[in-house]
């Protein structure tokens, strides 16, 4: 049976990149300028990083929907926040207005947009605009390829259990550990136990003014910013010609 979508506005999941406003794609910029409504995620207090990235390109004509939530692992109350946001966005779409949800990095690479997509995709037309992800930004910041030749690249979320992280990292040829934050001591411990400290590079706030890049061995932090990552390549500079 073919799904019939009523005459409504279109929902756009727009990747705005990792932080530098110049890394917004031309397509994302066009969509942002053309839509009637912007929605953006943020913590309960303070600015939205996604909106801050897009701000230099805004002209003030948008109706805006903040999606504010606590930075917690627990599914609630975050799920209630997405429920409420979906209702607000649906009202705008039903009124014939196009809505762009701004997403740091890429909407479908660990992006919160997926939760709105899951709530609205059956009712409204949706387009996803890919963005430059933090993974690509951190590799550029380090100045080294993520992987080479037939390497298998493994992405590991920082919050996973220590034994799971150790198993995944032990099998990896090249790895990126995301969402480091308060999990830095655990991550450092796993890396040290596997003898990979010399191959690990720490990056925070890639492409932003406060970007930091350093060998993990030189990082003395007890906790790291949420927007930080650790890159590891077990074969070192394997991309260099012999």
mmCIF file with all atom_site columns, C-alpha atoms in Angstrom, residues 28-218:
data_model
loop_
_atom_site.group_PDB
_atom_site.id
_atom_site.type_symbol
_atom_site.label_atom_id
_atom_site.label_alt_id
_atom_site.label_comp_id
_atom_site.label_asym_id
_atom_site.label_entity_id
_atom_site.label_seq_id
_atom_site.pdbx_PDB_ins_code
_atom_site.Cartn_x
_atom_site.Cartn_y
_atom_site.Cartn_z
_atom_site.occupancy
_atom_site.B_iso_or_equiv
_atom_site.pdbx_formal_charge
_atom_site.auth_seq_id
_atom_site.auth_comp_id
_atom_site.auth_asym_id
_atom_site.auth_atom_id
_atom_site.pdbx_PDB_model_num
ATOM 1   C CA . UNK A 1 28  ? 22.269 23.354 4.047  1.00 0.00 ? 28  UNK A CA 1
ATOM 2   C CA . UNK A 1 29  ? 22.723 27.114 3.741  1.00 0.00 ? 29  UNK A CA 1
ATOM 3   C CA . UNK A 1 30  ? 20.059 27.361 1.039  1.00 0.00 ? 30  UNK A CA 1
ATOM 4   C CA . UNK A 1 31  ? 17.562 25.348 3.079  1.00 0.00 ? 31  UNK A CA 1
ATOM 5   C CA . UNK A 1 32  ? 18.209 27.389 6.224  1.00 0.00 ? 32  UNK A CA 1
ATOM 6   C CA . UNK A 1 33  ? 17.600 30.614 4.329  1.00 0.00 ? 33  UNK A CA 1
ATOM 7   C CA . UNK A 1 34  ? 14.436 29.375 2.637  1.00 0.00 ? 34  UNK A CA 1
ATOM 8   C CA . UNK A 1 35  ? 12.488 27.697 5.459  1.00 0.00 ? 35  UNK A CA 1
ATOM 9   C CA . UNK A 1 36  ? 9.979  29.478 7.662  1.00 0.00 ? 36  UNK A CA 1
ATOM 10  C CA . UNK A 1 37  ? 10.836 27.731 10.919 1.00 0.00 ? 37  UNK A CA 1
ATOM 11  C CA . UNK A 1 38  ? 14.033 26.679 12.676 1.00 0.00 ? 38  UNK A CA 1
ATOM 12  C CA . UNK A 1 39  ? 14.206 24.129 15.478 1.00 0.00 ? 39  UNK A CA 1
ATOM 13  C CA . UNK A 1 40  ? 17.408 23.504 17.387 1.00 0.00 ? 40  UNK A CA 1
ATOM 14  C CA . UNK A 1 41  ? 18.597 21.373 20.320 1.00 0.00 ? 41  UNK A CA 1
ATOM 15  C CA . UNK A 1 42  ? 20.134 22.869 23.447 1.00 0.00 ? 42  UNK A CA 1
ATOM 16  C CA . UNK A 1 43  ? 20.718 22.137 27.102 1.00 0.00 ? 43  UNK A CA 1
ATOM 17  C CA . UNK A 1 44  ? 18.238 23.416 29.656 1.00 0.00 ? 44  UNK A CA 1
ATOM 18  C CA . UNK A 1 45  ? 20.231 26.636 29.965 1.00 0.00 ? 45  UNK A CA 1
ATOM 19  C CA . UNK A 1 46  ? 22.584 28.436 27.626 1.00 0.00 ? 46  UNK A CA 1
ATOM 20  C CA . UNK A 1 47  ? 23.066 28.729 23.903 1.00 0.00 ? 47  UNK A CA 1
ATOM 21  C CA . UNK A 1 48  ? 22.531 26.054 21.295 1.00 0.00 ? 48  UNK A CA 1
ATOM 22  C CA . UNK A 1 49  ? 25.745 25.045 19.528 1.00 0.00 ? 49  UNK A CA 1
ATOM 23  C CA . UNK A 1 50  ? 23.816 24.149 16.377 1.00 0.00 ? 50  UNK A CA 1
ATOM 24  C CA . UNK A 1 51  ? 22.144 27.559 16.304 1.00 0.00 ? 51  UNK A CA 1
ATOM 25  C CA . UNK A 1 52  ? 25.421 29.330 17.098 1.00 0.00 ? 52  UNK A CA 1
ATOM 26  C CA . UNK A 1 53  ? 27.031 27.660 14.081 1.00 0.00 ? 53  UNK A CA 1
ATOM 27  C CA . UNK A 1 54  ? 24.179 28.799 11.833 1.00 0.00 ? 54  UNK A CA 1
ATOM 28  C CA . UNK A 1 55  ? 23.782 32.260 13.383 1.00 0.00 ? 55  UNK A CA 1
ATOM 29  C CA . UNK A 1 56  ? 26.071 34.155 10.963 1.00 0.00 ? 56  UNK A CA 1
ATOM 30  C CA . UNK A 1 57  ? 23.727 33.059 8.168  1.00 0.00 ? 57  UNK A CA 1
ATOM 31  C CA . UNK A 1 58  ? 20.411 34.001 9.840  1.00 0.00 ? 58  UNK A CA 1
ATOM 32  C CA . UNK A 1 59  ? 18.473 37.138 8.920  1.00 0.00 ? 59  UNK A CA 1
ATOM 33  C CA . UNK A 1 60  ? 15.849 37.137 11.678 1.00 0.00 ? 60  UNK A CA 1
ATOM 34  C CA . UNK A 1 61  ? 12.824 36.023 9.642  1.00 0.00 ? 61  UNK A CA 1
ATOM 35  C CA . UNK A 1 62  ? 12.445 32.584 11.243 1.00 0.00 ? 62  UNK A CA 1
ATOM 36  C CA . UNK A 1 63  ? 10.015 31.386 13.851 1.00 0.00 ? 63  UNK A CA 1
ATOM 37  C CA . UNK A 1 64  ? 12.226 29.352 16.203 1.00 0.00 ? 64  UNK A CA 1
ATOM 38  C CA . UNK A 1 65  ? 11.522 26.250 18.297 1.00 0.00 ? 65  UNK A CA 1
ATOM 39  C CA . UNK A 1 66  ? 14.088 25.513 21.043 1.00 0.00 ? 66  UNK A CA 1
ATOM 40  C CA . UNK A 1 67  ? 14.377 21.843 21.982 1.00 0.00 ? 67  UNK A CA 1
ATOM 41  C CA . UNK A 1 68  ? 15.848 22.015 25.474 1.00 0.00 ? 68  UNK A CA 1
ATOM 42  C CA . UNK A 1 69  ? 16.809 18.893 27.371 1.00 0.00 ? 69  UNK A CA 1
ATOM 43  C CA . UNK A 1 70  ? 19.077 17.669 30.164 1.00 0.00 ? 70  UNK A CA 1
ATOM 44  C CA . UNK A 1 71  ? 22.373 16.081 29.163 1.00 0.00 ? 71  UNK A CA 1
ATOM 45  C CA . UNK A 1 72  ? 21.625 12.708 30.732 1.00 0.00 ? 72  UNK A CA 1
ATOM 46  C CA . UNK A 1 73  ? 22.050 9.081  29.732 1.00 0.00 ? 73  UNK A CA 1
ATOM 47  C CA . UNK A 1 74  ? 18.550 8.206  30.920 1.00 0.00 ? 74  UNK A CA 1
ATOM 48  C CA . UNK A 1 75  ? 15.872 8.018  28.217 1.00 0.00 ? 75  UNK A CA 1
ATOM 49  C CA . UNK A 1 76  ? 13.493 10.109 30.331 1.00 0.00 ? 76  UNK A CA 1
ATOM 50  C CA . UNK A 1 77  ? 12.761 12.996 30.491 1.00 0.00 ? 77  UNK A CA 1
ATOM 51  C CA . UNK A 1 78  ? 14.536 13.343 27.106 1.00 0.00 ? 78  UNK A CA 1
ATOM 52  C CA . UNK A 1 79  ? 11.888 11.219 25.376 1.00 0.00 ? 79  UNK A CA 1
ATOM 53  C CA . UNK A 1 80  ? 9.199  13.538 26.702 1.00 0.00 ? 80  UNK A CA 1
ATOM 54  C CA . UNK A 1 81  ? 11.156 16.477 25.302 1.00 0.00 ? 81  UNK A CA 1
ATOM 55  C CA . UNK A 1 82  ? 11.187 14.892 21.837 1.00 0.00 ? 82  UNK A CA 1
ATOM 56  C CA . UNK A 1 83  ? 7.470  14.122 22.121 1.00 0.00 ? 83  UNK A CA 1
ATOM 57  C CA . UNK A 1 84  ? 6.713  17.778 22.878 1.00 0.00 ? 84  UNK A CA 1
ATOM 58  C CA . UNK A 1 85  ? 9.035  19.055 20.154 1.00 0.00 ? 85  UNK A CA 1
ATOM 59  C CA . UNK A 1 86  ? 7.440  16.733 17.597 1.00 0.00 ? 86  UNK A CA 1
ATOM 60  C CA . UNK A 1 87  ? 4.013  18.167 18.427 1.00 0.00 ? 87  UNK A CA 1
ATOM 61  C CA . UNK A 1 88  ? 5.252  21.762 18.024 1.00 0.00 ? 88  UNK A CA 1
ATOM 62  C CA . UNK A 1 89  ? 6.980  20.960 14.748 1.00 0.00 ? 89  UNK A CA 1
ATOM 63  C CA . UNK A 1 90  ? 3.931  19.075 13.458 1.00 0.00 ? 90  UNK A CA 1
ATOM 64  C CA . UNK A 1 91  ? 1.760  22.136 14.079 1.00 0.00 ? 91  UNK A CA 1
ATOM 65  C CA . UNK A 1 92  ? 4.037  24.215 11.861 1.00 0.00 ? 92  UNK A CA 1
ATOM 66  C CA . UNK A 1 93  ? 4.172  21.540 9.157  1.00 0.00 ? 93  UNK A CA 1
ATOM 67  C CA . UNK A 1 94  ? 0.391  21.167 9.158  1.00 0.00 ? 94  UNK A CA 1
ATOM 68  C CA . UNK A 1 95  ? 0.163  24.925 8.644  1.00 0.00 ? 95  UNK A CA 1
ATOM 69  C CA . UNK A 1 96  ? 2.156  24.485 5.427  1.00 0.00 ? 96  UNK A CA 1
ATOM 70  C CA . UNK A 1 97  ? 5.431  25.832 6.798  1.00 0.00 ? 97  UNK A CA 1
ATOM 71  C CA . UNK A 1 98  ? 8.779  24.195 6.096  1.00 0.00 ? 98  UNK A CA 1
ATOM 72  C CA . UNK A 1 99  ? 10.845 23.416 9.202  1.00 0.00 ? 99  UNK A CA 1
ATOM 73  C CA . UNK A 1 100 ? 14.612 22.922 9.439  1.00 0.00 ? 100 UNK A CA 1
ATOM 74  C CA . UNK A 1 101 ? 15.987 21.128 12.496 1.00 0.00 ? 101 UNK A CA 1
ATOM 75  C CA . UNK A 1 102 ? 19.594 22.232 12.962 1.00 0.00 ? 102 UNK A CA 1
ATOM 76  C CA . UNK A 1 103 ? 21.973 19.420 13.898 1.00 0.00 ? 103 UNK A CA 1
ATOM 77  C CA . UNK A 1 104 ? 25.626 19.582 14.890 1.00 0.00 ? 104 UNK A CA 1
ATOM 78  C CA . UNK A 1 105 ? 27.711 17.518 12.509 1.00 0.00 ? 105 UNK A CA 1
ATOM 79  C CA . UNK A 1 106 ? 25.523 15.151 10.503 1.00 0.00 ? 106 UNK A CA 1
ATOM 80  C CA . UNK A 1 107 ? 21.864 14.437 11.394 1.00 0.00 ? 107 UNK A CA 1
ATOM 81  C CA . UNK A 1 108 ? 22.184 10.655 11.111 1.00 0.00 ? 108 UNK A CA 1
ATOM 82  C CA . UNK A 1 109 ? 25.644 10.182 12.663 1.00 0.00 ? 109 UNK A CA 1
ATOM 83  C CA . UNK A 1 110 ? 24.757 9.858  16.357 1.00 0.00 ? 110 UNK A CA 1
ATOM 84  C CA . UNK A 1 111 ? 22.476 12.855 15.822 1.00 0.00 ? 111 UNK A CA 1
ATOM 85  C CA . UNK A 1 112 ? 19.440 13.633 17.959 1.00 0.00 ? 112 UNK A CA 1
ATOM 86  C CA . UNK A 1 113 ? 17.438 14.364 14.796 1.00 0.00 ? 113 UNK A CA 1
ATOM 87  C CA . UNK A 1 114 ? 16.817 10.637 14.470 1.00 0.00 ? 114 UNK A CA 1
ATOM 88  C CA . UNK A 1 115 ? 14.378 10.812 17.389 1.00 0.00 ? 115 UNK A CA 1
ATOM 89  C CA . UNK A 1 116 ? 12.288 13.460 15.647 1.00 0.00 ? 116 UNK A CA 1
ATOM 90  C CA . UNK A 1 117 ? 12.559 11.521 12.392 1.00 0.00 ? 117 UNK A CA 1
ATOM 91  C CA . UNK A 1 118 ? 11.139 8.459  14.127 1.00 0.00 ? 118 UNK A CA 1
ATOM 92  C CA . UNK A 1 119 ? 8.158  10.451 15.394 1.00 0.00 ? 119 UNK A CA 1
ATOM 93  C CA . UNK A 1 120 ? 7.342  12.387 12.218 1.00 0.00 ? 120 UNK A CA 1
ATOM 94  C CA . UNK A 1 121 ? 8.477  10.390 9.177  1.00 0.00 ? 121 UNK A CA 1
ATOM 95  C CA . UNK A 1 122 ? 5.167  8.561  8.750  1.00 0.00 ? 122 UNK A CA 1
ATOM 96  C CA . UNK A 1 123 ? 3.167  11.771 8.648  1.00 0.00 ? 123 UNK A CA 1
ATOM 97  C CA . UNK A 1 124 ? 5.270  14.344 6.810  1.00 0.00 ? 124 UNK A CA 1
ATOM 98  C CA . UNK A 1 125 ? 7.749  14.604 3.930  1.00 0.00 ? 125 UNK A CA 1
ATOM 99  C CA . UNK A 1 126 ? 11.297 14.678 5.284  1.00 0.00 ? 126 UNK A CA 1
ATOM 100 C CA . UNK A 1 127 ? 14.633 15.482 3.697  1.00 0.00 ? 127 UNK A CA 1
ATOM 101 C CA . UNK A 1 128 ? 17.972 14.943 5.414  1.00 0.00 ? 128 UNK A CA 1
ATOM 102 C CA . UNK A 1 129 ? 20.830 17.274 4.458  1.00 0.00 ? 129 UNK A CA 1
ATOM 103 C CA . UNK A 1 130 ? 24.166 15.603 5.298  1.00 0.00 ? 130 UNK A CA 1
ATOM 104 C CA . UNK A 1 131 ? 26.753 17.606 7.183  1.00 0.00 ? 131 UNK A CA 1
ATOM 105 C CA . UNK A 1 132 ? 30.479 17.487 7.885  1.00 0.00 ? 132 UNK A CA 1
ATOM 106 C CA . UNK A 1 133 ? 30.717 15.172 10.871 1.00 0.00 ? 133 UNK A CA 1
ATOM 107 C CA . UNK A 1 134 ? 32.942 15.592 13.907 1.00 0.00 ? 134 UNK A CA 1
ATOM 108 C CA . UNK A 1 135 ? 34.788 12.443 12.849 1.00 0.00 ? 135 UNK A CA 1
ATOM 109 C CA . UNK A 1 136 ? 36.012 14.078 9.656  1.00 0.00 ? 136 UNK A CA 1
ATOM 110 C CA . UNK A 1 137 ? 36.717 17.352 11.461 1.00 0.00 ? 137 UNK A CA 1
ATOM 111 C CA . UNK A 1 138 ? 38.918 15.707 14.085 1.00 0.00 ? 138 UNK A CA 1
ATOM 112 C CA . UNK A 1 139 ? 40.981 13.893 11.456 1.00 0.00 ? 139 UNK A CA 1
ATOM 113 C CA . UNK A 1 140 ? 41.575 17.207 9.709  1.00 0.00 ? 140 UNK A CA 1
ATOM 114 C CA . UNK A 1 141 ? 42.513 18.815 13.032 1.00 0.00 ? 141 UNK A CA 1
ATOM 115 C CA . UNK A 1 142 ? 45.043 16.085 13.798 1.00 0.00 ? 142 UNK A CA 1
ATOM 116 C CA . UNK A 1 143 ? 46.393 16.278 10.261 1.00 0.00 ? 143 UNK A CA 1
ATOM 117 C CA . UNK A 1 144 ? 46.299 12.532 9.646  1.00 0.00 ? 144 UNK A CA 1
ATOM 118 C CA . UNK A 1 145 ? 44.004 10.116 7.801  1.00 0.00 ? 145 UNK A CA 1
ATOM 119 C CA . UNK A 1 146 ? 41.491 8.135  9.836  1.00 0.00 ? 146 UNK A CA 1
ATOM 120 C CA . UNK A 1 147 ? 42.370 4.893  8.071  1.00 0.00 ? 147 UNK A CA 1
ATOM 121 C CA . UNK A 1 148 ? 44.225 3.625  5.023  1.00 0.00 ? 148 UNK A CA 1
ATOM 122 C CA . UNK A 1 149 ? 44.186 0.799  2.510  1.00 0.00 ? 149 UNK A CA 1
ATOM 123 C CA . UNK A 1 150 ? 41.970 -1.978 3.910  1.00 0.00 ? 150 UNK A CA 1
ATOM 124 C CA . UNK A 1 151 ? 41.827 -0.786 7.518  1.00 0.00 ? 151 UNK A CA 1
ATOM 125 C CA . UNK A 1 152 ? 38.505 -1.260 9.268  1.00 0.00 ? 152 UNK A CA 1
ATOM 126 C CA . UNK A 1 153 ? 37.490 1.934  11.074 1.00 0.00 ? 153 UNK A CA 1
ATOM 127 C CA . UNK A 1 154 ? 35.721 1.409  14.398 1.00 0.00 ? 154 UNK A CA 1
ATOM 128 C CA . UNK A 1 155 ? 33.656 4.105  16.127 1.00 0.00 ? 155 UNK A CA 1
ATOM 129 C CA . UNK A 1 156 ? 33.136 3.608  19.871 1.00 0.00 ? 156 UNK A CA 1
ATOM 130 C CA . UNK A 1 157 ? 30.851 5.777  22.035 1.00 0.00 ? 157 UNK A CA 1
ATOM 131 C CA . UNK A 1 158 ? 32.577 6.839  25.245 1.00 0.00 ? 158 UNK A CA 1
ATOM 132 C CA . UNK A 1 159 ? 29.651 5.885  27.535 1.00 0.00 ? 159 UNK A CA 1
ATOM 133 C CA . UNK A 1 160 ? 29.790 2.128  26.693 1.00 0.00 ? 160 UNK A CA 1
ATOM 134 C CA . UNK A 1 161 ? 30.821 -0.266 29.435 1.00 0.00 ? 161 UNK A CA 1
ATOM 135 C CA . UNK A 1 162 ? 34.544 -0.646 30.010 1.00 0.00 ? 162 UNK A CA 1
ATOM 136 C CA . UNK A 1 163 ? 34.724 -4.325 29.040 1.00 0.00 ? 163 UNK A CA 1
ATOM 137 C CA . UNK A 1 164 ? 32.825 -3.668 25.800 1.00 0.00 ? 164 UNK A CA 1
ATOM 138 C CA . UNK A 1 165 ? 35.120 -0.786 24.928 1.00 0.00 ? 165 UNK A CA 1
ATOM 139 C CA . UNK A 1 166 ? 38.187 -2.891 25.593 1.00 0.00 ? 166 UNK A CA 1
ATOM 140 C CA . UNK A 1 167 ? 36.950 -5.737 23.347 1.00 0.00 ? 167 UNK A CA 1
ATOM 141 C CA . UNK A 1 168 ? 36.039 -3.403 20.494 1.00 0.00 ? 168 UNK A CA 1
ATOM 142 C CA . UNK A 1 169 ? 39.263 -1.434 20.712 1.00 0.00 ? 169 UNK A CA 1
ATOM 143 C CA . UNK A 1 170 ? 41.375 -4.578 20.972 1.00 0.00 ? 170 UNK A CA 1
ATOM 144 C CA . UNK A 1 171 ? 39.951 -5.801 17.639 1.00 0.00 ? 171 UNK A CA 1
ATOM 145 C CA . UNK A 1 172 ? 40.133 -2.434 15.899 1.00 0.00 ? 172 UNK A CA 1
ATOM 146 C CA . UNK A 1 173 ? 42.760 -1.425 13.348 1.00 0.00 ? 173 UNK A CA 1
ATOM 147 C CA . UNK A 1 174 ? 41.790 2.243  13.540 1.00 0.00 ? 174 UNK A CA 1
ATOM 148 C CA . UNK A 1 175 ? 39.338 3.717  16.026 1.00 0.00 ? 175 UNK A CA 1
ATOM 149 C CA . UNK A 1 176 ? 37.561 6.877  17.060 1.00 0.00 ? 176 UNK A CA 1
ATOM 150 C CA . UNK A 1 177 ? 36.198 7.178  20.605 1.00 0.00 ? 177 UNK A CA 1
ATOM 151 C CA . UNK A 1 178 ? 33.410 9.767  20.724 1.00 0.00 ? 178 UNK A CA 1
ATOM 152 C CA . UNK A 1 179 ? 31.532 11.549 23.499 1.00 0.00 ? 179 UNK A CA 1
ATOM 153 C CA . UNK A 1 180 ? 34.546 11.402 25.795 1.00 0.00 ? 180 UNK A CA 1
ATOM 154 C CA . UNK A 1 181 ? 33.367 13.842 28.486 1.00 0.00 ? 181 UNK A CA 1
ATOM 155 C CA . UNK A 1 182 ? 33.312 12.442 32.007 1.00 0.00 ? 182 UNK A CA 1
ATOM 156 C CA . UNK A 1 183 ? 34.320 9.019  30.672 1.00 0.00 ? 183 UNK A CA 1
ATOM 157 C CA . UNK A 1 184 ? 37.918 10.121 30.034 1.00 0.00 ? 184 UNK A CA 1
ATOM 158 C CA . UNK A 1 185 ? 39.440 8.235  33.021 1.00 0.00 ? 185 UNK A CA 1
ATOM 159 C CA . UNK A 1 186 ? 37.806 4.975  31.918 1.00 0.00 ? 186 UNK A CA 1
ATOM 160 C CA . UNK A 1 187 ? 38.825 5.508  28.289 1.00 0.00 ? 187 UNK A CA 1
ATOM 161 C CA . UNK A 1 188 ? 42.398 6.361  29.261 1.00 0.00 ? 188 UNK A CA 1
ATOM 162 C CA . UNK A 1 189 ? 42.566 3.232  31.435 1.00 0.00 ? 189 UNK A CA 1
ATOM 163 C CA . UNK A 1 190 ? 41.430 0.986  28.565 1.00 0.00 ? 190 UNK A CA 1
ATOM 164 C CA . UNK A 1 191 ? 43.883 2.569  26.145 1.00 0.00 ? 191 UNK A CA 1
ATOM 165 C CA . UNK A 1 192 ? 46.751 2.163  28.605 1.00 0.00 ? 192 UNK A CA 1
ATOM 166 C CA . UNK A 1 193 ? 45.866 -1.481 29.294 1.00 0.00 ? 193 UNK A CA 1
ATOM 167 C CA . UNK A 1 194 ? 45.972 -2.214 25.564 1.00 0.00 ? 194 UNK A CA 1
ATOM 168 C CA . UNK A 1 195 ? 49.314 -0.422 25.173 1.00 0.00 ? 195 UNK A CA 1
ATOM 169 C CA . UNK A 1 196 ? 47.900 2.135  22.734 1.00 0.00 ? 196 UNK A CA 1
ATOM 170 C CA . UNK A 1 197 ? 48.667 5.402  24.510 1.00 0.00 ? 197 UNK A CA 1
ATOM 171 C CA . UNK A 1 198 ? 51.439 6.371  22.077 1.00 0.00 ? 198 UNK A CA 1
ATOM 172 C CA . UNK A 1 199 ? 49.036 5.977  19.133 1.00 0.00 ? 199 UNK A CA 1
ATOM 173 C CA . UNK A 1 200 ? 46.194 7.974  20.713 1.00 0.00 ? 200 UNK A CA 1
ATOM 174 C CA . UNK A 1 201 ? 45.444 11.616 19.865 1.00 0.00 ? 201 UNK A CA 1
ATOM 175 C CA . UNK A 1 202 ? 43.006 13.800 21.791 1.00 0.00 ? 202 UNK A CA 1
ATOM 176 C CA . UNK A 1 203 ? 40.905 16.496 20.078 1.00 0.00 ? 203 UNK A CA 1
ATOM 177 C CA . UNK A 1 204 ? 38.295 18.800 21.580 1.00 0.00 ? 204 UNK A CA 1
ATOM 178 C CA . UNK A 1 205 ? 36.102 21.436 19.884 1.00 0.00 ? 205 UNK A CA 1
ATOM 179 C CA . UNK A 1 206 ? 37.419 20.584 16.421 1.00 0.00 ? 206 UNK A CA 1
ATOM 180 C CA . UNK A 1 207 ? 37.262 23.536 13.970 1.00 0.00 ? 207 UNK A CA 1
ATOM 181 C CA . UNK A 1 208 ? 36.222 25.956 16.743 1.00 0.00 ? 208 UNK A CA 1
ATOM 182 C CA . UNK A 1 209 ? 38.220 28.823 18.212 1.00 0.00 ? 209 UNK A CA 1
ATOM 183 C CA . UNK A 1 210 ? 38.982 26.801 21.358 1.00 0.00 ? 210 UNK A CA 1
ATOM 184 C CA . UNK A 1 211 ? 40.149 23.696 19.494 1.00 0.00 ? 211 UNK A CA 1
ATOM 185 C CA . UNK A 1 212 ? 42.743 21.583 21.325 1.00 0.00 ? 212 UNK A CA 1
ATOM 186 C CA . UNK A 1 213 ? 44.814 18.821 19.709 1.00 0.00 ? 213 UNK A CA 1
ATOM 187 C CA . UNK A 1 214 ? 47.358 16.848 21.725 1.00 0.00 ? 214 UNK A CA 1
ATOM 188 C CA . UNK A 1 215 ? 48.806 13.386 22.246 1.00 0.00 ? 215 UNK A CA 1
ATOM 189 C CA . UNK A 1 216 ? 46.642 11.650 24.850 1.00 0.00 ? 216 UNK A CA 1
ATOM 190 C CA . UNK A 1 217 ? 49.735 11.094 27.005 1.00 0.00 ? 217 UNK A CA 1
ATOM 191 C CA . UNK A 1 218 ? 50.051 14.875 27.421 1.00 0.00 ? 218 UNK A CA 1
#
